PDB file of C-alpha atoms in Angstrom:
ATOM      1  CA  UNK A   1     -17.501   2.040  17.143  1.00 55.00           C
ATOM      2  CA  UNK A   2     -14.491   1.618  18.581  1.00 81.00           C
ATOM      3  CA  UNK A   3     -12.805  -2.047  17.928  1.00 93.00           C
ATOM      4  CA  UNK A   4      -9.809  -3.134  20.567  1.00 96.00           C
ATOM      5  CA  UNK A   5      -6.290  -1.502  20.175  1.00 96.00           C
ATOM      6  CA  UNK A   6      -3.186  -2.547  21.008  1.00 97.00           C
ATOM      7  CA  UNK A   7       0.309  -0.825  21.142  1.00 97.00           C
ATOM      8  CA  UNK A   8       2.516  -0.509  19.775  1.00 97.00           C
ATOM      9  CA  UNK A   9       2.060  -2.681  16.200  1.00 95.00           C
ATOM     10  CA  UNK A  10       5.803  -3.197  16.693  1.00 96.00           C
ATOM     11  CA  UNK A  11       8.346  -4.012  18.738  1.00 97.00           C
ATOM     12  CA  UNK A  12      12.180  -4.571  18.062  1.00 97.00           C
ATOM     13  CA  UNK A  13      14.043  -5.179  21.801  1.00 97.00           C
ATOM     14  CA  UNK A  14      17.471  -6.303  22.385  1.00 97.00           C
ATOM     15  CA  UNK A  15      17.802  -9.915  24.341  1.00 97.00           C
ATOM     16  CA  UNK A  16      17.406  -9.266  27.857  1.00 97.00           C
ATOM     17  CA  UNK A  17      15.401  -5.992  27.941  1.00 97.00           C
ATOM     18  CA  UNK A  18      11.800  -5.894  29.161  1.00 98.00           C
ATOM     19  CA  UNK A  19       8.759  -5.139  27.177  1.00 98.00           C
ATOM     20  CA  UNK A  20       4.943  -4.004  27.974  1.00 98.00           C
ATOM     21  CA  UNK A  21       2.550  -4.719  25.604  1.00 98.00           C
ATOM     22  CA  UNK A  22      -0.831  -2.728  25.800  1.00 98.00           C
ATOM     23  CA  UNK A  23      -4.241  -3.299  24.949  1.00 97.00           C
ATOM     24  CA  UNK A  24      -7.347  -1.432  25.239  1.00 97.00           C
ATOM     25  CA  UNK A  25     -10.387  -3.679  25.098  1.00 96.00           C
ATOM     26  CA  UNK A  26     -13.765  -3.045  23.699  1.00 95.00           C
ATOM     27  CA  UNK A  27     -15.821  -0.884  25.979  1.00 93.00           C
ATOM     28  CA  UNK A  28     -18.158  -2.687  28.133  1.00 91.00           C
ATOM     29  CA  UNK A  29     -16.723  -6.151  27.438  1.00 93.00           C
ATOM     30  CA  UNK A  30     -15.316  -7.992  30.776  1.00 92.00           C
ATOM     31  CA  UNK A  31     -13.392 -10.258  29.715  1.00 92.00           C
ATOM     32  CA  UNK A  32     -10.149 -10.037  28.113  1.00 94.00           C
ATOM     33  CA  UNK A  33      -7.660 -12.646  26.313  1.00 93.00           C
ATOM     34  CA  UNK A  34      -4.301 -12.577  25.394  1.00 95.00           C
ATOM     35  CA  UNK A  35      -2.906 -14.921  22.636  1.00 93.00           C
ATOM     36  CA  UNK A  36       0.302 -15.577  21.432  1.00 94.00           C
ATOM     37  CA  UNK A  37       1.544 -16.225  17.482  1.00 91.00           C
ATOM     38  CA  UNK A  38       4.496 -17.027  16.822  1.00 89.00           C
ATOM     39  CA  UNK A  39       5.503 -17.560  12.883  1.00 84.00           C
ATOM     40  CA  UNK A  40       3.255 -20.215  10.621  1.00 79.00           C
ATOM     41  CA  UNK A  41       1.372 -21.129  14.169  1.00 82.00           C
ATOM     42  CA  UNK A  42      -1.664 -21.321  15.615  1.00 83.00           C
ATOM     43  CA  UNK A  43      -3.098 -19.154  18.503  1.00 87.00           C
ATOM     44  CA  UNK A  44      -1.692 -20.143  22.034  1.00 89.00           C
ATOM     45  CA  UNK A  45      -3.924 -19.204  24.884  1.00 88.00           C
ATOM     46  CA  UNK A  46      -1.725 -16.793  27.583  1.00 92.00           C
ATOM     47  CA  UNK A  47      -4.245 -15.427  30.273  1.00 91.00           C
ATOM     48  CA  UNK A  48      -8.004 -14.262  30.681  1.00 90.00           C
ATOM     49  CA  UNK A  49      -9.121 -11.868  32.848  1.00 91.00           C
ATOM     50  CA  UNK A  50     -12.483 -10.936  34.039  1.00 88.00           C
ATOM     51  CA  UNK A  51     -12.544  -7.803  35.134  1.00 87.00           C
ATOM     52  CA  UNK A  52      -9.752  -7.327  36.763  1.00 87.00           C
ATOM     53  CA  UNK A  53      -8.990 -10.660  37.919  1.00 86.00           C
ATOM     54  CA  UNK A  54      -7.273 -13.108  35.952  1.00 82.00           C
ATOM     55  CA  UNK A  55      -8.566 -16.415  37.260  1.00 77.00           C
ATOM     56  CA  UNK A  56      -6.937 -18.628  34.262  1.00 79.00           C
ATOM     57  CA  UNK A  57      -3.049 -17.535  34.238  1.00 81.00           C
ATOM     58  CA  UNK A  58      -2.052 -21.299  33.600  1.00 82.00           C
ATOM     59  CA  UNK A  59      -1.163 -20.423  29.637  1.00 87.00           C
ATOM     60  CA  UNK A  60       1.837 -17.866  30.812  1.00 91.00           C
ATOM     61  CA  UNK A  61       5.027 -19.837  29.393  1.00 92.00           C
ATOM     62  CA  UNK A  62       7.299 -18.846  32.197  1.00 93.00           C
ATOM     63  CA  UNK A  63       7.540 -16.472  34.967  1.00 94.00           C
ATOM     64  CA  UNK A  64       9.338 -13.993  32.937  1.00 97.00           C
ATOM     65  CA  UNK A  65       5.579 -12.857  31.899  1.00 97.00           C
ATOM     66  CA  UNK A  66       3.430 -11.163  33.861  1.00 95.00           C
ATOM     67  CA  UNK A  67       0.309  -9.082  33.037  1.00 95.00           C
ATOM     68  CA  UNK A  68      -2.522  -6.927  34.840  1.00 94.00           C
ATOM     69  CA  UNK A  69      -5.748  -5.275  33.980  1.00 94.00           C
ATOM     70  CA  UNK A  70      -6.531  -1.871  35.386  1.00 87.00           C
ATOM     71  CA  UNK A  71     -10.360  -0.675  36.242  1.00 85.00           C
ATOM     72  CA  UNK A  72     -11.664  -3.486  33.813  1.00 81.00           C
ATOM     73  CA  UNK A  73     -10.208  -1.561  30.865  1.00 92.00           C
ATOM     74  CA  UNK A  74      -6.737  -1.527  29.600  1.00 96.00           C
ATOM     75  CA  UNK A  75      -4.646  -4.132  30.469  1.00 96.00           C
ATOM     76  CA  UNK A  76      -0.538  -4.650  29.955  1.00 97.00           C
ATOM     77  CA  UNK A  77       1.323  -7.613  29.107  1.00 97.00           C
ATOM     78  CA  UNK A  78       5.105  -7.639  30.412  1.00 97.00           C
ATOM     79  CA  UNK A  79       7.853  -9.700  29.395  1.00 98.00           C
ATOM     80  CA  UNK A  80      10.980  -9.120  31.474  1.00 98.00           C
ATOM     81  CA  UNK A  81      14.172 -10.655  30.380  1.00 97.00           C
ATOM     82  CA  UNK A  82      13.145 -11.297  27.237  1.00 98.00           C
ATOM     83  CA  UNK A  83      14.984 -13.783  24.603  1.00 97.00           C
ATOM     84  CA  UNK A  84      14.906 -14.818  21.149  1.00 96.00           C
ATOM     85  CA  UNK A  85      11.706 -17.282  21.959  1.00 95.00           C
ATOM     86  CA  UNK A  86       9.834 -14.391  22.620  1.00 97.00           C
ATOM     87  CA  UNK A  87       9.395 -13.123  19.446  1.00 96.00           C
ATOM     88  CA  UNK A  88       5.902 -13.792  18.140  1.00 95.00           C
ATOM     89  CA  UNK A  89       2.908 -11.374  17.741  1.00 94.00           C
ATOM     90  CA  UNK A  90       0.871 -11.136  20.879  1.00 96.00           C
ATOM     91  CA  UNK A  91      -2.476 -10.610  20.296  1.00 95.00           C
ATOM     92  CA  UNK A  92      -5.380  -8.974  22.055  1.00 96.00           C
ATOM     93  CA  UNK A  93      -9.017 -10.189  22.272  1.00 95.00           C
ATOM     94  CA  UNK A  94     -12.165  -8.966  24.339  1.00 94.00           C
ATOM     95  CA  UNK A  95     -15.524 -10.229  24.543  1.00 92.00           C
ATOM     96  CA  UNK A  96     -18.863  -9.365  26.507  1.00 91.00           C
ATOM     97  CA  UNK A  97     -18.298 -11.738  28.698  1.00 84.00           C
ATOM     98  CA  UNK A  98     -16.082 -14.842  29.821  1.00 78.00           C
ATOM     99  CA  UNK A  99     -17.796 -17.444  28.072  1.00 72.00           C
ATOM    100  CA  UNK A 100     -17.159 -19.519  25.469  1.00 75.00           C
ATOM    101  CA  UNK A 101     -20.644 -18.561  23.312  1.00 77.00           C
ATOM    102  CA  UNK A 102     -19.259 -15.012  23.042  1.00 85.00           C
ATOM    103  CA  UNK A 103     -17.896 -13.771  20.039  1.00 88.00           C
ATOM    104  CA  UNK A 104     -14.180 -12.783  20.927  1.00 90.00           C
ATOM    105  CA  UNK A 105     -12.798  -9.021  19.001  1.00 93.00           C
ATOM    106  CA  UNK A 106      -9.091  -9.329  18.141  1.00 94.00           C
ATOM    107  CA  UNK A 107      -6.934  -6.194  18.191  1.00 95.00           C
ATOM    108  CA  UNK A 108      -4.180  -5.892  15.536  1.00 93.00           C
ATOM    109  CA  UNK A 109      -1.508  -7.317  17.377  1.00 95.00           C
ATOM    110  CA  UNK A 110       1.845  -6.341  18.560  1.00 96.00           C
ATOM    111  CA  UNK A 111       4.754  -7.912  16.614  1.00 95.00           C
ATOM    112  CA  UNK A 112       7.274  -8.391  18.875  1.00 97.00           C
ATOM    113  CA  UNK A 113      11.100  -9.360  17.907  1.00 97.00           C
ATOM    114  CA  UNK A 114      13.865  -9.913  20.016  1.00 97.00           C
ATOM    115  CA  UNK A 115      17.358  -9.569  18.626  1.00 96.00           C
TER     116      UNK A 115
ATOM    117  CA  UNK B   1      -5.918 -36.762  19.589  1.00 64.00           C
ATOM    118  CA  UNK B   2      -6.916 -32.682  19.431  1.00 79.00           C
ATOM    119  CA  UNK B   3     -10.484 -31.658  20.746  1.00 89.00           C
ATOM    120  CA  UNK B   4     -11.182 -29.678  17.371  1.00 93.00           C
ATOM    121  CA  UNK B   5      -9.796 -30.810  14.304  1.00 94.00           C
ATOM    122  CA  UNK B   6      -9.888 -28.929  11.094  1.00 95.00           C
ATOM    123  CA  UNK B   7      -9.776 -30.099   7.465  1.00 96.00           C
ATOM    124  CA  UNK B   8      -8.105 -30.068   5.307  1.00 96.00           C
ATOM    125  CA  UNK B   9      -5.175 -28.416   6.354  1.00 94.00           C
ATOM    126  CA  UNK B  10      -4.440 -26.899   3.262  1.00 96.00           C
ATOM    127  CA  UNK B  11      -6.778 -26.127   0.384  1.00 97.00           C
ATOM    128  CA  UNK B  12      -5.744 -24.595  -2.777  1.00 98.00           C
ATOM    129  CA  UNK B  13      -8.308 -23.486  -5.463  1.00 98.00           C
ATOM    130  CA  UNK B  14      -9.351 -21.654  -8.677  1.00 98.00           C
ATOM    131  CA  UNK B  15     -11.283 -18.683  -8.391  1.00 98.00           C
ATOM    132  CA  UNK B  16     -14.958 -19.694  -8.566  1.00 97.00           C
ATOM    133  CA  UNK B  17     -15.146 -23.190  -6.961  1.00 98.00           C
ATOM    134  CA  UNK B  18     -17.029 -23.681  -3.874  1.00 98.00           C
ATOM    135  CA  UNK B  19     -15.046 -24.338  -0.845  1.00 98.00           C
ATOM    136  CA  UNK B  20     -15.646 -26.083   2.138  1.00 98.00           C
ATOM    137  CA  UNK B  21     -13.867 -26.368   5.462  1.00 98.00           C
ATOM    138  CA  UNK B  22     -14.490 -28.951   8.083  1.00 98.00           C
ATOM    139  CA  UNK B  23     -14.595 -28.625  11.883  1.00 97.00           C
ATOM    140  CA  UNK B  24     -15.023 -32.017  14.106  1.00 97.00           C
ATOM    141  CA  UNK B  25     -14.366 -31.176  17.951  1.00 95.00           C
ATOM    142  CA  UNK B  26     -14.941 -34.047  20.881  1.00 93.00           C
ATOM    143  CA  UNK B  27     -16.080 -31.946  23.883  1.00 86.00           C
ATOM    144  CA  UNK B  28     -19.289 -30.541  24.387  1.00 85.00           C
ATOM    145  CA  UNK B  29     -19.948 -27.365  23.524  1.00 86.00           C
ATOM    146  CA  UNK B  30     -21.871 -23.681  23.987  1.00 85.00           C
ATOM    147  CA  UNK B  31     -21.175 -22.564  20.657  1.00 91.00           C
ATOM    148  CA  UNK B  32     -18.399 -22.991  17.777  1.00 94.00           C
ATOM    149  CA  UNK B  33     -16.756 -20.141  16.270  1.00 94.00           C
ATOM    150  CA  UNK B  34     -15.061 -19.655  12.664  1.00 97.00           C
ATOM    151  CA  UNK B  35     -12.727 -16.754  12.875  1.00 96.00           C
ATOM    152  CA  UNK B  36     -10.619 -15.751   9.520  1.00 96.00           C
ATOM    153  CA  UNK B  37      -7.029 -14.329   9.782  1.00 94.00           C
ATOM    154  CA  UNK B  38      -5.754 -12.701   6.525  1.00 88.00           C
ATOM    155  CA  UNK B  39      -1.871 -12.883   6.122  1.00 82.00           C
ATOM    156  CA  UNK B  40       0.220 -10.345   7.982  1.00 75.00           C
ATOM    157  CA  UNK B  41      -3.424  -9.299   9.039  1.00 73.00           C
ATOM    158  CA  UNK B  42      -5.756  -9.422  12.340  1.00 85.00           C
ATOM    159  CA  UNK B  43      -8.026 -12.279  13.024  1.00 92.00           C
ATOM    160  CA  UNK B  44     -12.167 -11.338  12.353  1.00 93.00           C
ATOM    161  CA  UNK B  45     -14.719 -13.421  13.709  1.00 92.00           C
ATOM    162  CA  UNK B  46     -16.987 -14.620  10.876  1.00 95.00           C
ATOM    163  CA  UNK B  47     -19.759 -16.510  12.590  1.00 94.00           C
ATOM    164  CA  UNK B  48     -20.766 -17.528  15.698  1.00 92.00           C
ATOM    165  CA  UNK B  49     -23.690 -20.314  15.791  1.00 92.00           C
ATOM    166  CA  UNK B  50     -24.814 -23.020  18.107  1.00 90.00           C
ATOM    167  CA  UNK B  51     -27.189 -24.839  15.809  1.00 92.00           C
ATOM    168  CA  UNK B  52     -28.135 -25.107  12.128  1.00 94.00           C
ATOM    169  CA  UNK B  53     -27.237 -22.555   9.201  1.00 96.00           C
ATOM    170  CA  UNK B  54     -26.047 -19.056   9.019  1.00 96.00           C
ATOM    171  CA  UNK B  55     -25.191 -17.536   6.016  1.00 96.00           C
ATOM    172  CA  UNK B  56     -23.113 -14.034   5.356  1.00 95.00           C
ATOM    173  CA  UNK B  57     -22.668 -12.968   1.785  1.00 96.00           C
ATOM    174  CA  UNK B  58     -20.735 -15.870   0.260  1.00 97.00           C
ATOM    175  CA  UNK B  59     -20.132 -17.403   3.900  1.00 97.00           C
ATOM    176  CA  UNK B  60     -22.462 -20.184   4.563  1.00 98.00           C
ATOM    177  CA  UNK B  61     -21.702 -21.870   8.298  1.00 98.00           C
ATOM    178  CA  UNK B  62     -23.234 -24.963   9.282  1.00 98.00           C
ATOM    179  CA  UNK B  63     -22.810 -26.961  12.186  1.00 97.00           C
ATOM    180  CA  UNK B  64     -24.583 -30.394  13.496  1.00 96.00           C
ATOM    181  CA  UNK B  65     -24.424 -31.040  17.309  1.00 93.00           C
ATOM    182  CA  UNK B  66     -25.238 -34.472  16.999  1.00 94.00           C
ATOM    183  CA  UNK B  67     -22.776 -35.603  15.297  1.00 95.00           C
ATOM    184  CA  UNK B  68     -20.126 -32.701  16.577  1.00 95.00           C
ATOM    185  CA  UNK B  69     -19.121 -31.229  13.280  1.00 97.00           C
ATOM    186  CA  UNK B  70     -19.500 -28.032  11.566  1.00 98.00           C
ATOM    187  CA  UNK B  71     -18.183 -26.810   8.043  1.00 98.00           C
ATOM    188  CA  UNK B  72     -17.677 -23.524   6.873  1.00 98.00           C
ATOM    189  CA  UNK B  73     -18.563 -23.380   3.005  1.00 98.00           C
ATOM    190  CA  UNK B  74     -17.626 -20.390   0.038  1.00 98.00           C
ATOM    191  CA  UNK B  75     -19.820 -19.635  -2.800  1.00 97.00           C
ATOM    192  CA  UNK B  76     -17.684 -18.364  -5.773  1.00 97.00           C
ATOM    193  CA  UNK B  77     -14.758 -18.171  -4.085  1.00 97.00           C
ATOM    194  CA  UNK B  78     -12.369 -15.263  -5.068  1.00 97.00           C
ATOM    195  CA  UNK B  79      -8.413 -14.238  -4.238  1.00 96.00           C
ATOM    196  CA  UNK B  80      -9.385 -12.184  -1.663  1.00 95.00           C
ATOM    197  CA  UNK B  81     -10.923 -14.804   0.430  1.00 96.00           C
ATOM    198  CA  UNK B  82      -7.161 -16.214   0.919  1.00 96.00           C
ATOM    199  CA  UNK B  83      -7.071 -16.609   4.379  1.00 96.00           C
ATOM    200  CA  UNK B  84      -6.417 -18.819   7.079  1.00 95.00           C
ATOM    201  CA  UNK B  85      -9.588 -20.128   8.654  1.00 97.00           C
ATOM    202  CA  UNK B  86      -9.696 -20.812  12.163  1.00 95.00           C
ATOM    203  CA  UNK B  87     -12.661 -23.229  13.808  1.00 95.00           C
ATOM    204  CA  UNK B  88     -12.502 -22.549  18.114  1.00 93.00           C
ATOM    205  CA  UNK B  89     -15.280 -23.898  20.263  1.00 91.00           C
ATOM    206  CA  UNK B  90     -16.466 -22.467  23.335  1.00 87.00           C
ATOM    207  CA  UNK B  91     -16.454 -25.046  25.950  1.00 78.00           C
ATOM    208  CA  UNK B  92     -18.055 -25.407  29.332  1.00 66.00           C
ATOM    209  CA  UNK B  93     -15.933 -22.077  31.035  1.00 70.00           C
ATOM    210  CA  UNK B  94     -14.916 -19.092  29.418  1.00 70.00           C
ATOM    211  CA  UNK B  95     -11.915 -20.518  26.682  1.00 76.00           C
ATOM    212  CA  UNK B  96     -11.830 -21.224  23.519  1.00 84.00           C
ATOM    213  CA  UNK B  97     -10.554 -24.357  22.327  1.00 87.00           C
ATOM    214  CA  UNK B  98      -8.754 -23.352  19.241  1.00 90.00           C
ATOM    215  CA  UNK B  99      -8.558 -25.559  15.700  1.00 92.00           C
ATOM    216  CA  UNK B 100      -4.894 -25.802  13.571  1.00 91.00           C
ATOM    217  CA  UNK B 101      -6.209 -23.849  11.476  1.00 94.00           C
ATOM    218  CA  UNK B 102      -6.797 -24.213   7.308  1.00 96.00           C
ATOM    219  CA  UNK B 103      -4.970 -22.235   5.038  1.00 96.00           C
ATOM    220  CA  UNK B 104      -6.941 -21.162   1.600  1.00 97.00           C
ATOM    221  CA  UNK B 105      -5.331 -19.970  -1.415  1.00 97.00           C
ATOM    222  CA  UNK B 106      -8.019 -18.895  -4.416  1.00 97.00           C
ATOM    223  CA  UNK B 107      -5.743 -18.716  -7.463  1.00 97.00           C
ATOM    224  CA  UNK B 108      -7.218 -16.323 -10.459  1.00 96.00           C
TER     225      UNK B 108
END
Protein backbone atom coordinates (compact mmCIF):
# COMPACT_ATOMS: atom_id res chain seq x y z
CA UNK A 1 0.00 0.00 0.00
CA UNK A 2 0.50 3.32 -0.04
CA UNK A 3 3.43 4.62 2.50
CA UNK A 4 3.31 8.64 3.47
CA UNK A 5 4.53 11.24 0.82
CA UNK A 6 5.81 14.35 1.10
CA UNK A 7 6.57 17.21 -1.43
CA UNK A 8 8.51 18.27 -2.84
CA UNK A 9 11.99 16.06 -1.99
CA UNK A 10 13.60 19.48 -2.49
CA UNK A 11 13.60 22.78 -1.83
CA UNK A 12 16.16 25.64 -2.71
CA UNK A 13 14.45 29.29 -1.45
CA UNK A 14 16.12 32.54 -1.28
CA UNK A 15 16.40 34.14 2.50
CA UNK A 16 13.25 35.71 3.24
CA UNK A 17 10.78 33.86 0.96
CA UNK A 18 8.12 31.53 2.36
CA UNK A 19 7.87 27.86 1.93
CA UNK A 20 4.97 25.05 2.34
CA UNK A 21 5.97 21.80 2.88
CA UNK A 22 3.35 18.96 2.19
CA UNK A 23 2.66 15.70 3.43
CA UNK A 24 0.15 13.15 2.80
CA UNK A 25 -0.16 10.70 5.67
CA UNK A 26 -0.96 7.07 5.64
CA UNK A 27 -4.63 6.47 5.11
CA UNK A 28 -6.55 5.84 8.15
CA UNK A 29 -3.80 6.89 10.57
CA UNK A 30 -4.85 10.03 12.93
CA UNK A 31 -2.13 11.20 14.01
CA UNK A 32 0.51 13.00 12.29
CA UNK A 33 4.21 14.25 13.25
CA UNK A 34 6.46 16.53 11.87
CA UNK A 35 10.26 16.33 12.60
CA UNK A 36 12.97 18.38 11.81
CA UNK A 37 16.85 17.28 10.67
CA UNK A 38 19.09 19.43 10.27
CA UNK A 39 22.80 18.13 9.10
CA UNK A 40 24.67 15.19 11.37
CA UNK A 41 21.49 15.65 13.96
CA UNK A 42 19.06 13.94 15.54
CA UNK A 43 15.22 14.19 15.02
CA UNK A 44 13.63 17.37 16.68
CA UNK A 45 9.99 17.02 17.49
CA UNK A 46 7.89 20.18 15.60
CA UNK A 47 4.05 19.47 16.05
CA UNK A 48 1.45 16.49 16.28
CA UNK A 49 -1.79 16.59 15.22
CA UNK A 50 -4.69 14.39 15.81
CA UNK A 51 -6.96 14.73 13.41
CA UNK A 52 -7.11 17.91 12.70
CA UNK A 53 -6.14 19.41 15.84
CA UNK A 54 -2.74 19.93 16.83
CA UNK A 55 -2.85 19.80 20.61
CA UNK A 56 1.19 19.65 21.07
CA UNK A 57 2.53 22.80 18.92
CA UNK A 58 5.17 23.53 21.76
CA UNK A 59 8.21 22.03 19.36
CA UNK A 60 7.58 24.99 16.59
CA UNK A 61 11.03 27.00 16.90
CA UNK A 62 9.52 30.36 16.29
CA UNK A 63 6.46 31.93 15.05
CA UNK A 64 7.73 32.13 11.61
CA UNK A 65 6.25 28.35 11.37
CA UNK A 66 2.99 27.53 11.17
CA UNK A 67 1.23 24.34 9.98
CA UNK A 68 -2.44 22.83 9.52
CA UNK A 69 -4.04 19.56 8.72
CA UNK A 70 -7.00 19.45 6.41
CA UNK A 71 -9.98 16.66 6.78
CA UNK A 72 -7.48 14.43 8.85
CA UNK A 73 -5.42 13.88 5.69
CA UNK A 74 -2.85 16.07 4.19
CA UNK A 75 -1.36 18.46 6.18
CA UNK A 76 1.19 21.63 5.23
CA UNK A 77 4.03 22.91 7.02
CA UNK A 78 4.82 26.78 6.36
CA UNK A 79 7.81 28.65 7.02
CA UNK A 80 7.43 32.35 6.27
CA UNK A 81 10.44 34.51 6.31
CA UNK A 82 12.64 31.96 6.12
CA UNK A 83 16.62 32.21 6.88
CA UNK A 84 19.68 30.31 6.65
CA UNK A 85 18.67 28.27 10.09
CA UNK A 86 16.00 26.88 8.30
CA UNK A 87 17.64 24.67 6.22
CA UNK A 88 17.30 21.10 7.42
CA UNK A 89 15.12 18.22 6.03
CA UNK A 90 11.67 18.24 7.50
CA UNK A 91 10.31 15.10 7.83
CA UNK A 92 6.88 13.55 7.85
CA UNK A 93 5.55 10.73 10.09
CA UNK A 94 1.96 9.17 10.65
CA UNK A 95 0.80 6.57 12.86
CA UNK A 96 -2.65 4.82 13.76
CA UNK A 97 -2.99 6.67 16.45
CA UNK A 98 -1.41 9.34 18.93
CA UNK A 99 0.29 7.13 21.17
CA UNK A 100 3.50 6.37 21.94
CA UNK A 101 3.08 2.22 21.40
CA UNK A 102 2.34 2.97 17.73
CA UNK A 103 4.71 2.36 15.19
CA UNK A 104 5.33 5.87 13.50
CA UNK A 105 5.75 5.70 9.08
CA UNK A 106 8.28 8.33 7.94
CA UNK A 107 7.84 9.93 4.52
CA UNK A 108 11.02 10.73 2.52
CA UNK A 109 11.50 14.07 3.61
CA UNK A 110 11.73 17.44 2.14
CA UNK A 111 15.28 18.89 2.00
CA UNK A 112 14.96 22.27 2.44
CA UNK A 113 17.92 24.98 1.83
CA UNK A 114 17.85 28.48 2.21
CA UNK A 115 20.39 30.60 0.38
CA UNK B 1 20.97 13.66 31.93
CA UNK B 2 18.79 12.46 28.54
CA UNK B 3 15.66 10.15 29.14
CA UNK B 4 17.02 7.57 26.44
CA UNK B 5 20.51 7.11 25.99
CA UNK B 6 22.07 5.13 23.25
CA UNK B 7 25.41 3.31 23.02
CA UNK B 8 27.82 3.50 21.75
CA UNK B 9 27.65 6.40 19.76
CA UNK B 10 29.67 5.20 17.13
CA UNK B 11 30.42 1.62 16.17
CA UNK B 12 32.62 0.63 13.41
CA UNK B 13 32.97 -3.06 12.28
CA UNK B 14 34.10 -5.83 9.87
CA UNK B 15 31.65 -7.48 7.90
CA UNK B 16 30.52 -10.57 9.84
CA UNK B 17 30.78 -9.59 13.56
CA UNK B 18 27.76 -9.42 15.61
CA UNK B 19 26.68 -6.06 16.64
CA UNK B 20 24.91 -4.79 19.39
CA UNK B 21 23.34 -1.46 20.24
CA UNK B 22 22.21 -0.35 23.62
CA UNK B 23 19.13 1.63 24.66
CA UNK B 24 18.76 2.74 28.56
CA UNK B 25 15.76 5.35 28.93
CA UNK B 26 14.55 6.69 32.66
CA UNK B 27 10.79 7.25 32.15
CA UNK B 28 8.27 4.76 32.03
CA UNK B 29 7.19 3.52 29.11
CA UNK B 30 4.29 1.92 26.56
CA UNK B 31 6.65 0.59 24.22
CA UNK B 32 10.33 1.33 22.79
CA UNK B 33 10.97 1.67 19.24
CA UNK B 34 14.29 1.06 17.07
CA UNK B 35 13.92 2.91 13.86
CA UNK B 36 17.01 2.75 11.19
CA UNK B 37 17.85 5.78 8.93
CA UNK B 38 20.20 4.93 5.99
CA UNK B 39 22.40 7.94 4.85
CA UNK B 40 20.83 10.53 2.59
CA UNK B 41 17.85 8.01 3.11
CA UNK B 42 14.30 7.91 5.05
CA UNK B 43 14.00 6.59 8.51
CA UNK B 44 12.15 2.72 8.69
CA UNK B 45 10.85 1.49 11.77
CA UNK B 46 12.49 -1.88 12.55
CA UNK B 47 10.73 -3.11 15.65
CA UNK B 48 8.35 -2.16 17.92
CA UNK B 49 8.17 -4.34 21.31
CA UNK B 50 7.09 -3.81 24.85
CA UNK B 51 8.54 -6.93 26.40
CA UNK B 52 11.03 -9.73 25.67
CA UNK B 53 12.53 -10.77 22.13
CA UNK B 54 11.65 -10.13 18.59
CA UNK B 55 13.66 -11.18 15.96
CA UNK B 56 13.56 -10.06 11.99
CA UNK B 57 16.01 -11.73 9.69
CA UNK B 58 19.38 -10.76 11.18
CA UNK B 59 17.58 -8.15 13.60
CA UNK B 60 17.23 -9.53 17.00
CA UNK B 61 15.50 -6.72 19.55
CA UNK B 62 15.42 -7.23 23.10
CA UNK B 63 14.30 -5.14 25.74
CA UNK B 64 14.02 -5.65 29.78
CA UNK B 65 11.48 -3.37 31.61
CA UNK B 66 12.88 -3.99 34.80
CA UNK B 67 15.83 -2.80 34.49
CA UNK B 68 14.79 -0.09 31.55
CA UNK B 69 17.11 -1.18 28.81
CA UNK B 70 16.81 -2.66 25.49
CA UNK B 71 19.56 -3.59 22.81
CA UNK B 72 19.21 -4.04 19.33
CA UNK B 73 21.67 -6.92 18.15
CA UNK B 74 23.03 -7.99 14.19
CA UNK B 75 23.83 -11.43 13.21
CA UNK B 76 26.52 -11.38 10.43
CA UNK B 77 26.51 -8.03 9.95
CA UNK B 78 27.08 -6.79 6.31
CA UNK B 79 27.84 -3.12 4.49
CA UNK B 80 24.50 -2.64 3.83
CA UNK B 81 23.36 -2.59 7.34
CA UNK B 82 25.38 0.91 7.63
CA UNK B 83 22.97 2.92 9.13
CA UNK B 84 22.21 5.10 11.83
CA UNK B 85 20.11 3.43 14.48
CA UNK B 86 17.70 5.32 16.32
CA UNK B 87 16.14 3.93 19.92
CA UNK B 88 12.64 6.39 20.74
CA UNK B 89 10.30 5.36 23.50
CA UNK B 90 6.77 5.97 23.63
CA UNK B 91 5.94 7.60 26.82
CA UNK B 92 2.78 8.16 28.77
CA UNK B 93 0.98 10.64 25.75
CA UNK B 94 1.35 10.38 22.23
CA UNK B 95 5.48 11.47 21.67
CA UNK B 96 8.24 9.84 21.20
CA UNK B 97 11.15 10.46 23.20
CA UNK B 98 13.89 10.18 20.71
CA UNK B 99 17.67 8.55 21.41
CA UNK B 100 21.11 10.43 19.80
CA UNK B 101 21.22 8.05 17.74
CA UNK B 102 24.28 5.29 16.83
CA UNK B 103 25.97 5.42 13.74
CA UNK B 104 27.19 1.81 12.21
CA UNK B 105 29.70 1.40 9.63
CA UNK B 106 30.25 -2.56 8.46
CA UNK B 107 33.55 -2.37 6.58
CA UNK B 108 34.07 -5.41 3.87
Amino acid sequence: GAGVSQSPSNKVTEKGKDVELRCDPISGHTALYWYRQSLGQGLEFLIYFQGNSAPDKSGLPSDRFSAERTGGSVSTLTIQRTQQEDSAVYLCASSLAGQGAYEQYFGPGTRLTVT
Amino acid sequence: KNEVEQSPQNLTAQEGEFITINCSYSVGISALHWLQQHPGGGIVSLFMLSSGKKKHGRLIATINIQEKHSSLHITASHPRDSAVYICAVGASNYQLIWGAGTKLIIKP
